[in-house]
PDB file of C-alpha atoms and ligand atoms in Angstrom:
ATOM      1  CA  UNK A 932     -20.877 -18.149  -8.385  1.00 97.00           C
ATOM      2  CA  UNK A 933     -21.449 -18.236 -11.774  1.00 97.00           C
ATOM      3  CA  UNK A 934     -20.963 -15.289 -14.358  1.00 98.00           C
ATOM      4  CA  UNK A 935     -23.055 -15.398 -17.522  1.00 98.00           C
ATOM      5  CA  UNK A 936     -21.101 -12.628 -19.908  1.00 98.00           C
ATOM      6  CA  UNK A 937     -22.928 -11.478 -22.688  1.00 98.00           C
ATOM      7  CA  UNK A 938     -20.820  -9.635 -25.209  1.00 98.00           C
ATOM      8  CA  UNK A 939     -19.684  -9.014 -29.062  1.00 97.00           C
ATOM      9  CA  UNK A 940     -16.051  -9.770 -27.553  1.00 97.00           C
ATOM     10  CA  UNK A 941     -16.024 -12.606 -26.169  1.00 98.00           C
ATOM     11  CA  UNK A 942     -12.148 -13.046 -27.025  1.00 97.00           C
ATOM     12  CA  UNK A 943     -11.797  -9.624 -24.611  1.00 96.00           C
ATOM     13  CA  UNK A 944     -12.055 -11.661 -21.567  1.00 97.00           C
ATOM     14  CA  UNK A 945      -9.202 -14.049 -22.825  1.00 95.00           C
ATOM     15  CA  UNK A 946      -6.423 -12.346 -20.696  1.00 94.00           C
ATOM     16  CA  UNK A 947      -8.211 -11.673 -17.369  1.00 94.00           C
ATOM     17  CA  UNK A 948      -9.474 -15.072 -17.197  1.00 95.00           C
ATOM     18  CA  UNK A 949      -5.950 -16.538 -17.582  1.00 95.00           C
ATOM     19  CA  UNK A 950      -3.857 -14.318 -14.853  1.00 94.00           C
ATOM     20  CA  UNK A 951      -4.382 -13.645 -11.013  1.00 94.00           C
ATOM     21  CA  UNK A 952      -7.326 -13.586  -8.703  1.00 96.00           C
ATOM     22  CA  UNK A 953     -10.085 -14.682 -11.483  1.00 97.00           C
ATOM     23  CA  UNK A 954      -8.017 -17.707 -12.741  1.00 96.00           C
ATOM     24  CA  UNK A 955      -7.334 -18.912  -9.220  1.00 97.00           C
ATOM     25  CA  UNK A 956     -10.909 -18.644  -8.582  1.00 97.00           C
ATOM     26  CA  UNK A 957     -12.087 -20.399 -11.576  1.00 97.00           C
ATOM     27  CA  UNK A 958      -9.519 -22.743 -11.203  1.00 97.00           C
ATOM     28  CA  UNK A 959      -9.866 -23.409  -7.224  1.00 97.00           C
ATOM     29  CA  UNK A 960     -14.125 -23.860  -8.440  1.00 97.00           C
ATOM     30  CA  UNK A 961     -15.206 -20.655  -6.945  1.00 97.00           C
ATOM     31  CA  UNK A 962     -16.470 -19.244 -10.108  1.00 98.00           C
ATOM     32  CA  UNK A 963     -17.240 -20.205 -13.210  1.00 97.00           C
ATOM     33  CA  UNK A 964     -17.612 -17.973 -16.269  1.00 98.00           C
ATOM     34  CA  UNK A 965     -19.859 -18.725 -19.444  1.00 98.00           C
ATOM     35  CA  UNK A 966     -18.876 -16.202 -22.478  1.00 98.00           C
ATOM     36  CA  UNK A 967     -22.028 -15.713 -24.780  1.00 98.00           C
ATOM     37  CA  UNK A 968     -21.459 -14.004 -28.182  1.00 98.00           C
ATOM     38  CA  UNK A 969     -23.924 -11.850 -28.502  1.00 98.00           C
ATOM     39  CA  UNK A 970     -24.293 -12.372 -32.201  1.00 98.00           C
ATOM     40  CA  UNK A 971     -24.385 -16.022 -32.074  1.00 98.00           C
ATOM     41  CA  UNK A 972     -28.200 -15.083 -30.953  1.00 98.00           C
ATOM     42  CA  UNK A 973     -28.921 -11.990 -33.794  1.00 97.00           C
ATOM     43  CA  UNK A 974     -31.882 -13.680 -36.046  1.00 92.00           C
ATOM     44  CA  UNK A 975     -30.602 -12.722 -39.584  1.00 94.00           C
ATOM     45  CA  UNK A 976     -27.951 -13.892 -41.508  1.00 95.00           C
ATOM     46  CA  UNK A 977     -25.756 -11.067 -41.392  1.00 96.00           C
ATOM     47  CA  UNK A 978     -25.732 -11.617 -37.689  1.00 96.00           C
ATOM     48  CA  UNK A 979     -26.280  -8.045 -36.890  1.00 97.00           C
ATOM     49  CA  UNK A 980     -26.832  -6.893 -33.724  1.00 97.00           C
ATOM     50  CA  UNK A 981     -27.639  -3.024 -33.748  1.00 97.00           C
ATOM     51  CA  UNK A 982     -29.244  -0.675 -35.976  1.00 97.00           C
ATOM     52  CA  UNK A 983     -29.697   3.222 -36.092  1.00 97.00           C
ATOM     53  CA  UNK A 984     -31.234   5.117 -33.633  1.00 97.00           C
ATOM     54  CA  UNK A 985     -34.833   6.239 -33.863  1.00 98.00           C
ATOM     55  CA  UNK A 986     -34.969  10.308 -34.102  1.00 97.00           C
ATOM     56  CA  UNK A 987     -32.288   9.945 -35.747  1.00 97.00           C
ATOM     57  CA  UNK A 988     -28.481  11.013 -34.360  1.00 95.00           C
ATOM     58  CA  UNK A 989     -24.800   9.472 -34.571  1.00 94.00           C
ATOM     59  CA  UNK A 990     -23.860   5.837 -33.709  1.00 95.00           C
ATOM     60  CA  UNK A 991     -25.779   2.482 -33.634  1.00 96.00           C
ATOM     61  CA  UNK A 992     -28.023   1.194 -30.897  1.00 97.00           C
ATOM     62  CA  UNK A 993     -28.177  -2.601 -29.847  1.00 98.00           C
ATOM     63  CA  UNK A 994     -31.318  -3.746 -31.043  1.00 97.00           C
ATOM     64  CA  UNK A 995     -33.461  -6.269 -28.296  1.00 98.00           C
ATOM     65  CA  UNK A 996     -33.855  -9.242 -30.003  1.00 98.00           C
ATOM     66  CA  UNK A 997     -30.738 -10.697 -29.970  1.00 98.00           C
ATOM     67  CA  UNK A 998     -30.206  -9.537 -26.328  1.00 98.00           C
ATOM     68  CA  UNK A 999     -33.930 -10.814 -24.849  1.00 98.00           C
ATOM     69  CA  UNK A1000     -32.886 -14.026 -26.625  1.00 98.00           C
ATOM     70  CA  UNK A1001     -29.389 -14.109 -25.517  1.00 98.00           C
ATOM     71  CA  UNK A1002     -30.761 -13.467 -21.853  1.00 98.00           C
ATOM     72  CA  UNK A1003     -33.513 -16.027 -22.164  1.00 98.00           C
ATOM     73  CA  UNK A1004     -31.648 -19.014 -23.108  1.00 98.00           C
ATOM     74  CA  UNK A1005     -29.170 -18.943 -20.675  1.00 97.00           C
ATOM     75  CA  UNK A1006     -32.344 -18.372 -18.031  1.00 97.00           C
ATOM     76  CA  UNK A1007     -33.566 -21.055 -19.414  1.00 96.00           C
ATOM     77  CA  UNK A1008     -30.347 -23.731 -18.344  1.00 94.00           C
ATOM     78  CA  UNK A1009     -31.092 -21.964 -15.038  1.00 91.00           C
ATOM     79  CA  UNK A1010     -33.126 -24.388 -12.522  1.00 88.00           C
ATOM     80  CA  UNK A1011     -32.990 -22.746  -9.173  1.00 84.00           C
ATOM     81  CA  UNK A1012     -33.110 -19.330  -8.704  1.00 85.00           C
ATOM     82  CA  UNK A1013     -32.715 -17.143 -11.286  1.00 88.00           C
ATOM     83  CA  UNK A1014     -29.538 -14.566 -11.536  1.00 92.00           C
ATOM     84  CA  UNK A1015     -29.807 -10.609 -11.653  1.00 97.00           C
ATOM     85  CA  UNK A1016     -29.492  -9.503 -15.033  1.00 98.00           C
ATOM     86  CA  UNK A1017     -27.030  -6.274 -14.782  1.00 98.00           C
ATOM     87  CA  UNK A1018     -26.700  -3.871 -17.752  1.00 98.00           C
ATOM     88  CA  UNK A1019     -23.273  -2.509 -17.806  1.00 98.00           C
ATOM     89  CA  UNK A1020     -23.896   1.102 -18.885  1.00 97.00           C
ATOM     90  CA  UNK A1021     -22.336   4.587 -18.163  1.00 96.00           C
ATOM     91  CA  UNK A1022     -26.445   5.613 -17.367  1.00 96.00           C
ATOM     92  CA  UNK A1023     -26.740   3.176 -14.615  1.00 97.00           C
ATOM     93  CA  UNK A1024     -25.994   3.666 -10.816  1.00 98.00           C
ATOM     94  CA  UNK A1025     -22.365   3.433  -9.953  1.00 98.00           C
ATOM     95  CA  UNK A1026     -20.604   0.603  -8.249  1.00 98.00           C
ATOM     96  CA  UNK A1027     -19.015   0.651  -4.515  1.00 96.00           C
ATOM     97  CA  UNK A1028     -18.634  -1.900  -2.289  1.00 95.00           C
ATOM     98  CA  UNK A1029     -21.196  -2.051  -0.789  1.00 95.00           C
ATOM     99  CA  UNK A1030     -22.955  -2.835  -4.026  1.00 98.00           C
ATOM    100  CA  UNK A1031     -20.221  -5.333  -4.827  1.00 98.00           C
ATOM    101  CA  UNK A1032     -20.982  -7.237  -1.611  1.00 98.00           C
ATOM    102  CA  UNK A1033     -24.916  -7.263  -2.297  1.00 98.00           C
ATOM    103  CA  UNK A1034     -23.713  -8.931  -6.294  1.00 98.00           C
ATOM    104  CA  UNK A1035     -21.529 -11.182  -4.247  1.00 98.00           C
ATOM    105  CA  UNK A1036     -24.497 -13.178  -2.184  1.00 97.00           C
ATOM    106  CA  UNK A1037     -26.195 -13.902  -5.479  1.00 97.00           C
ATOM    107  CA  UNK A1038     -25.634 -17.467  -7.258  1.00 96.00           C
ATOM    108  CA  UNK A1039     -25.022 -16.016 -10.778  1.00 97.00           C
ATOM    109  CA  UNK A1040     -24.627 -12.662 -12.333  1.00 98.00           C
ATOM    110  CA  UNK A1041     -25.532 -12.170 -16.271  1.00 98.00           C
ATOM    111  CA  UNK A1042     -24.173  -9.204 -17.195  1.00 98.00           C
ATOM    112  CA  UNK A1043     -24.905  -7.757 -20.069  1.00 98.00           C
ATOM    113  CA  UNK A1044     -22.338  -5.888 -21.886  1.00 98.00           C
ATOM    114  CA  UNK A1045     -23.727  -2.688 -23.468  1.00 93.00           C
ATOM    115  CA  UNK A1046     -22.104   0.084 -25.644  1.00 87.00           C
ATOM    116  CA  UNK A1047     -21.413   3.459 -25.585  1.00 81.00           C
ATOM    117  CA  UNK A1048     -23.461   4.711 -28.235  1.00 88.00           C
ATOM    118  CA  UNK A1049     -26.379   2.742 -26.788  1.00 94.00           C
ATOM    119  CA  UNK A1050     -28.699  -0.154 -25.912  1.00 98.00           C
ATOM    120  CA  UNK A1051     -32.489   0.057 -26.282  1.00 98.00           C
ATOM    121  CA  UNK A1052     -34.134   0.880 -23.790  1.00 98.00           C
ATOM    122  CA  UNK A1053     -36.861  -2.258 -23.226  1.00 98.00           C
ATOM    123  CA  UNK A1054     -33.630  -3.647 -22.583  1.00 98.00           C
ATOM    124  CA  UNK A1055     -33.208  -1.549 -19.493  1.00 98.00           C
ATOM    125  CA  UNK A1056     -37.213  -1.464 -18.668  1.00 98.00           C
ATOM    126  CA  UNK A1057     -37.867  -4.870 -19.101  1.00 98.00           C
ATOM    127  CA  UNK A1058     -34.817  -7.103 -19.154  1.00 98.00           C
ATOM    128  CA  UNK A1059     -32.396  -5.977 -16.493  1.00 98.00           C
ATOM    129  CA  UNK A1060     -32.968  -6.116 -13.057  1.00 98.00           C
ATOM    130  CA  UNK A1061     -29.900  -3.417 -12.675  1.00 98.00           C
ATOM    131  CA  UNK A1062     -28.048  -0.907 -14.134  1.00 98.00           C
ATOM    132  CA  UNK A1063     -24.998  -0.595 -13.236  1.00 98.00           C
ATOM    133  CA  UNK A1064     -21.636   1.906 -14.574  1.00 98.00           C
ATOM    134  CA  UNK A1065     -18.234   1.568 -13.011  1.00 98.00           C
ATOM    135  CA  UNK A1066     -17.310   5.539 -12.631  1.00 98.00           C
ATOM    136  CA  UNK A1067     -18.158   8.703 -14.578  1.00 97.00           C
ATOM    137  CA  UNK A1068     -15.856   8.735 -17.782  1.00 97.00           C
ATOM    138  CA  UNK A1069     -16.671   6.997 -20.996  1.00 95.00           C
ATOM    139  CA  UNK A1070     -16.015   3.224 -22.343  1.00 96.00           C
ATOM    140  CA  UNK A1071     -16.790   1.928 -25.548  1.00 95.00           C
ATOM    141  CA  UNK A1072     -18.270  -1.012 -24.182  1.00 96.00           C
ATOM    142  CA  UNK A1073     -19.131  -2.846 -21.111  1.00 98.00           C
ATOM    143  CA  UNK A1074     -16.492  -5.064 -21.527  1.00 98.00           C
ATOM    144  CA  UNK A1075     -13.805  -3.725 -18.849  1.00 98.00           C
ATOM    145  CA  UNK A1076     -16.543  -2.378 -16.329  1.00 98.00           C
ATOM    146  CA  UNK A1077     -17.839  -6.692 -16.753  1.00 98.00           C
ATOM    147  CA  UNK A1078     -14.348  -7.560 -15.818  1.00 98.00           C
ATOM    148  CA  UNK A1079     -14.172  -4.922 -13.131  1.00 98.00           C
ATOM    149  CA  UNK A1080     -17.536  -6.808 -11.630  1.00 98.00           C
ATOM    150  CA  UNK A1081     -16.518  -9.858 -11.324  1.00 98.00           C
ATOM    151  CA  UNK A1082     -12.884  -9.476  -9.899  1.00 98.00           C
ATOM    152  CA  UNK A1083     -14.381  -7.391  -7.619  1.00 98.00           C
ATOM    153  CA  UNK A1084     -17.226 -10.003  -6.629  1.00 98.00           C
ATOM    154  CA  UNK A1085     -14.915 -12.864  -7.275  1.00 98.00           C
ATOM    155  CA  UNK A1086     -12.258 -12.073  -3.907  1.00 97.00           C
ATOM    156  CA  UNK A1087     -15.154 -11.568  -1.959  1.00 97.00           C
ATOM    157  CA  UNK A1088     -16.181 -15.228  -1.684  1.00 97.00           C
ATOM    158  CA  UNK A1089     -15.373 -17.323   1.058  1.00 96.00           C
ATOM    159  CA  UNK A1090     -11.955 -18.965  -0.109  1.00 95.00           C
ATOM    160  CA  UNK A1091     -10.624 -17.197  -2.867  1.00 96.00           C
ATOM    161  CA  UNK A1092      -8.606 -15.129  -0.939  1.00 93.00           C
ATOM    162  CA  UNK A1093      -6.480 -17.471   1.306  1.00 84.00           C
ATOM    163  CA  UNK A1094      -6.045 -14.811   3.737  1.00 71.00           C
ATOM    164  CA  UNK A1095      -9.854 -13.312   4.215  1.00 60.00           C
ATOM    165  CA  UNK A1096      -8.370 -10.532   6.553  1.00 59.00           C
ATOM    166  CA  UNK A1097      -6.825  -9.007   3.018  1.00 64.00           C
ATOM    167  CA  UNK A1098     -10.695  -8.310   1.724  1.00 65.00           C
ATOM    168  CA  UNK A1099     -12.140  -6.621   5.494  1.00 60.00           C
ATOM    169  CA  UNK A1100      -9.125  -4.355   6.321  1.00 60.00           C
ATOM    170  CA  UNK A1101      -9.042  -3.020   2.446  1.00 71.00           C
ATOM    171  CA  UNK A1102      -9.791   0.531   1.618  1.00 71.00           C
ATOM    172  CA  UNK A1103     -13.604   1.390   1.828  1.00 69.00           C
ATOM    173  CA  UNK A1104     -13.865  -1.937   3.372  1.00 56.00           C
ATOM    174  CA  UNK A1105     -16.596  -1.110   6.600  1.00 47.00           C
ATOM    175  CA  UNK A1106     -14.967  -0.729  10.369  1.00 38.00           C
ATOM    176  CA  UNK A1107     -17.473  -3.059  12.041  1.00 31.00           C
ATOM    177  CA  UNK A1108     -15.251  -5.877  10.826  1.00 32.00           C
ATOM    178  CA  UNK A1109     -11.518  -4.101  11.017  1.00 39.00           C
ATOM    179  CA  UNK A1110      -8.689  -5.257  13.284  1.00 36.00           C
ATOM    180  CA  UNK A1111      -7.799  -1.985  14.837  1.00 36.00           C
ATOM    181  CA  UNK A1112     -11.564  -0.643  15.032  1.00 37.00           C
ATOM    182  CA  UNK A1113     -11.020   2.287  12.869  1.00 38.00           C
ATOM    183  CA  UNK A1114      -8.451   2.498  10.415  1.00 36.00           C
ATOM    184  CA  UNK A1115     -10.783   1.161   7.610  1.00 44.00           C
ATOM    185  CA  UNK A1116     -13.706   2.626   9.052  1.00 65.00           C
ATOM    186  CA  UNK A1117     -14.594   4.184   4.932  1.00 87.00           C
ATOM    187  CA  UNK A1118     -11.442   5.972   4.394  1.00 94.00           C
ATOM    188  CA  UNK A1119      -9.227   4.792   2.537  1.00 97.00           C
ATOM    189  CA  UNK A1120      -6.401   2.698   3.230  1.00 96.00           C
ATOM    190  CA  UNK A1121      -3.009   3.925   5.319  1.00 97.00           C
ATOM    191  CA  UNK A1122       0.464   4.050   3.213  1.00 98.00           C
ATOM    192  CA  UNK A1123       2.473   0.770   3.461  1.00 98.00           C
ATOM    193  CA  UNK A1124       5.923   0.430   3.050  1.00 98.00           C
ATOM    194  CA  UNK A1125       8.463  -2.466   2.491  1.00 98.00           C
ATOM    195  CA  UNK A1126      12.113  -2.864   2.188  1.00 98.00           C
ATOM    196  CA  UNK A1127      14.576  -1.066   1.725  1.00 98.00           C
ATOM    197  CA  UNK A1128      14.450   1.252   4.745  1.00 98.00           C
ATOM    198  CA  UNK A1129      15.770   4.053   2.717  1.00 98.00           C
ATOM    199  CA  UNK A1130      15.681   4.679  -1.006  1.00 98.00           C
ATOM    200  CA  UNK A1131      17.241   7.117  -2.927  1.00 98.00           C
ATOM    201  CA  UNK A1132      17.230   9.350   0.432  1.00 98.00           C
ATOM    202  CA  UNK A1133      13.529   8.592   1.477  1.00 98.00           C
ATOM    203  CA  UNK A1134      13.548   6.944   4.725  1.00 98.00           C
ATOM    204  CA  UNK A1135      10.528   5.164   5.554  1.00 98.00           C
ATOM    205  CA  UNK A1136       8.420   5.870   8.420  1.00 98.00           C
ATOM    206  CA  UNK A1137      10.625   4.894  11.895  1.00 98.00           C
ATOM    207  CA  UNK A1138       7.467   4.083  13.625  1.00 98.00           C
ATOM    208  CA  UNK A1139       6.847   1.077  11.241  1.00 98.00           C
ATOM    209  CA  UNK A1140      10.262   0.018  12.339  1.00 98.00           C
ATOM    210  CA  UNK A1141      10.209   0.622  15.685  1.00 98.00           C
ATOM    211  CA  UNK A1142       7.859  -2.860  16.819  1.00 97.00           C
ATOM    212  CA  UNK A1143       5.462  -0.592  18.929  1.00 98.00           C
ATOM    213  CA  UNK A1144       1.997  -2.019  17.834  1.00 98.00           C
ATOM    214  CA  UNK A1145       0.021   0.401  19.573  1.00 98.00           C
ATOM    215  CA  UNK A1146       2.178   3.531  18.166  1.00 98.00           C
ATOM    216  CA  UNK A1147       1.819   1.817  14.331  1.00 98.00           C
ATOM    217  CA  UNK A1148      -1.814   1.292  14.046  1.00 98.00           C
ATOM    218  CA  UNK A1149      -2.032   5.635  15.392  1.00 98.00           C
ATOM    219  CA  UNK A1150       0.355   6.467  13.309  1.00 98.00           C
ATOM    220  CA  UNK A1151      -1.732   4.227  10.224  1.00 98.00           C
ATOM    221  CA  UNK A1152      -5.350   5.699  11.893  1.00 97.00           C
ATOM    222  CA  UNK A1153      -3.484   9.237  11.383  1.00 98.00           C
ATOM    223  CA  UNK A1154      -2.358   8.615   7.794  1.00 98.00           C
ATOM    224  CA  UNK A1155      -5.376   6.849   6.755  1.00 97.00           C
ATOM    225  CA  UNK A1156      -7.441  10.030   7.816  1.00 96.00           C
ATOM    226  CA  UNK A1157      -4.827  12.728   5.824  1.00 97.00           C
ATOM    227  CA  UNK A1158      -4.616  10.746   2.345  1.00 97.00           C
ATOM    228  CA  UNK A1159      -8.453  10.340   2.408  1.00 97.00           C
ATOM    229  CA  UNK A1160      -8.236  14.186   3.479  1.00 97.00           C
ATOM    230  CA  UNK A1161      -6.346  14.886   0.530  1.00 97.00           C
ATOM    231  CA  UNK A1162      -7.387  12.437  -2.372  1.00 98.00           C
ATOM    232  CA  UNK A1163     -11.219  11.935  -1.458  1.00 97.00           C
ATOM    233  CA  UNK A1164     -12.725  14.565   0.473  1.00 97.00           C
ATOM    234  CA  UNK A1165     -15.657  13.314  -0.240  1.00 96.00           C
ATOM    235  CA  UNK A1166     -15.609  10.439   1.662  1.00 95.00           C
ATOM    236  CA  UNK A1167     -15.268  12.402   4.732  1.00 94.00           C
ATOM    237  CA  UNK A1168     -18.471  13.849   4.434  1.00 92.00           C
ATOM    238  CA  UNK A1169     -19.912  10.490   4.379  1.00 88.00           C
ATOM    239  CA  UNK A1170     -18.274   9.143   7.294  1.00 87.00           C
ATOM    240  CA  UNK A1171     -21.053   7.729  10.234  1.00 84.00           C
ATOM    241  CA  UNK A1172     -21.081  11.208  12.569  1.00 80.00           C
ATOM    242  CA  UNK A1173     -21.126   9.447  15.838  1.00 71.00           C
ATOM    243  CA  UNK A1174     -16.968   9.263  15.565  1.00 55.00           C
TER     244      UNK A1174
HETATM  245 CL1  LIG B 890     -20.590   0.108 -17.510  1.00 82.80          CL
HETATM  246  N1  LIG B 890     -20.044   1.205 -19.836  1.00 82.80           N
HETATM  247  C1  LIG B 890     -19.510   2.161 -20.610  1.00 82.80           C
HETATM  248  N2  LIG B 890     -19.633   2.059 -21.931  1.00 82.80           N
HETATM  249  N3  LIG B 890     -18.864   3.226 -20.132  1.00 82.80           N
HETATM  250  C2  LIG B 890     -18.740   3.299 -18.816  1.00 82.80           C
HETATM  251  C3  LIG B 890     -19.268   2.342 -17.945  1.00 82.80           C
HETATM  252  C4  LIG B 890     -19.925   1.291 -18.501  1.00 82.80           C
HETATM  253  N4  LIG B 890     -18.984   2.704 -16.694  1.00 82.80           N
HETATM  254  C5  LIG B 890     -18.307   3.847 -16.791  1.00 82.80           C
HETATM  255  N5  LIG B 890     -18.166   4.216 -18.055  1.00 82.80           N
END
């Protein structure tokens, strides 16, 4: 898979590229990420890359040139299929997994990092093929909802994740593929615990200690079903009703 970023920081991405799941999967040859500075493509000297909104109001608005061109050129390096162009943008839909699993059958992502204030539109209309925001708050850029794309994409592909089990049986993960058959059938996940036993008077569940496989994954069904109760309600209501 192959991540074109296009961005005005392209020194942002230093960190995440160099820790964890993204640097084990650039480094094992799952992915491979191309940082384009989005001024390196402006057309003036001053390299400038936004201008004031039309009608008028506060902030600056990334002007198309510079991203058409930006988009263009790496299109044009492109000689199979060509990659989705995402806008990262607090207006576009917002990302689950089941969105990150569609990203993570394509070849190559670009993914265009907007800001706040704005990106023209014809960027939207005519460039992107999606629009995509990572939650309903506000970021000054696209920059950290860009990273947030391709870690999540990134441990979905075959072999990045030595242990592939990790990826199905995570929260919001779907049931058809889950061990027990229900515990990650779109809740969330059940509490785990480790050692020690007790801490500071908090005892952890017996059941987890007791070896009884078919009392543990009730007890984690149970739990899984009370912190999705409590922390995403919401979720509930879009459970399948047949259950
Ligand atoms: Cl993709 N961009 C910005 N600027 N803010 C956001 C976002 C994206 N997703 C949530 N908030």
């Amino acid at each position: 898979m192959i991540f074109d970023v296009i961005t005005i920081f392209p020194e942002f991405f230093c960190g995440i590229l160099e820790h964890g799941l993204l640097k084990r999967a650039i480094g094992g040859s799952y992915v491979s990420i191309r940082l384009h500075d989005l001024r390196d493509f402006a057309e003036d000297t001053h390299r400038s890359v936004d201008d004031r909104p039309f009608g008028g109001g506060p902030g600056m608005v990334f002007k198309p040139e510079p991203l058409f061109r930006a988009v263009e050129s790496i299109q044009a390096q492109q000689s199979g299929r060509r990659s989705r162009v995402v806008l990262l943008t607090p207006q576009g839909q917002v990302l689950n997994q089941r969105r990150v699993e569609q990203l993570s059958r394509e070849p190559g992502l670009i993914l265009i990092c907007g800001r706040y204030e704005g990106v023209d539109e014809r960027v939207a209309a005519h460039l992107a093929t999606d629009e995509i925001s990572i939650g309903d708050y506000v970021l000054s850029g696209g920059e950290l909802a860009a990273a947030v794309i391709m870690e999540a994409v990134a441990r979905l592909l075959p072999g990045v994740l030595g242990n592939q089990q990790s990826a199905i049986s995570d929260s919001f993960a779907m049931a058809a593929a889950s061990p027990g058959g229900g515990e990650a059938a779109g809740l969330l996940d059940f509490p785990q615990y480790t050692r020690p036993a007790e801490f500071r008077g908090w005892k952890a569940p017996e059941v987890l200690l007791s070896g009884n496989h078919q009392q543990i994954r009730e007890w984690r069904a149970q739990q899984a079903l009370a912190k999705t109760y409590k922390n995403r309600p919401d979720l509930i209501e879009r459970l399948p009703k047949e259950a």
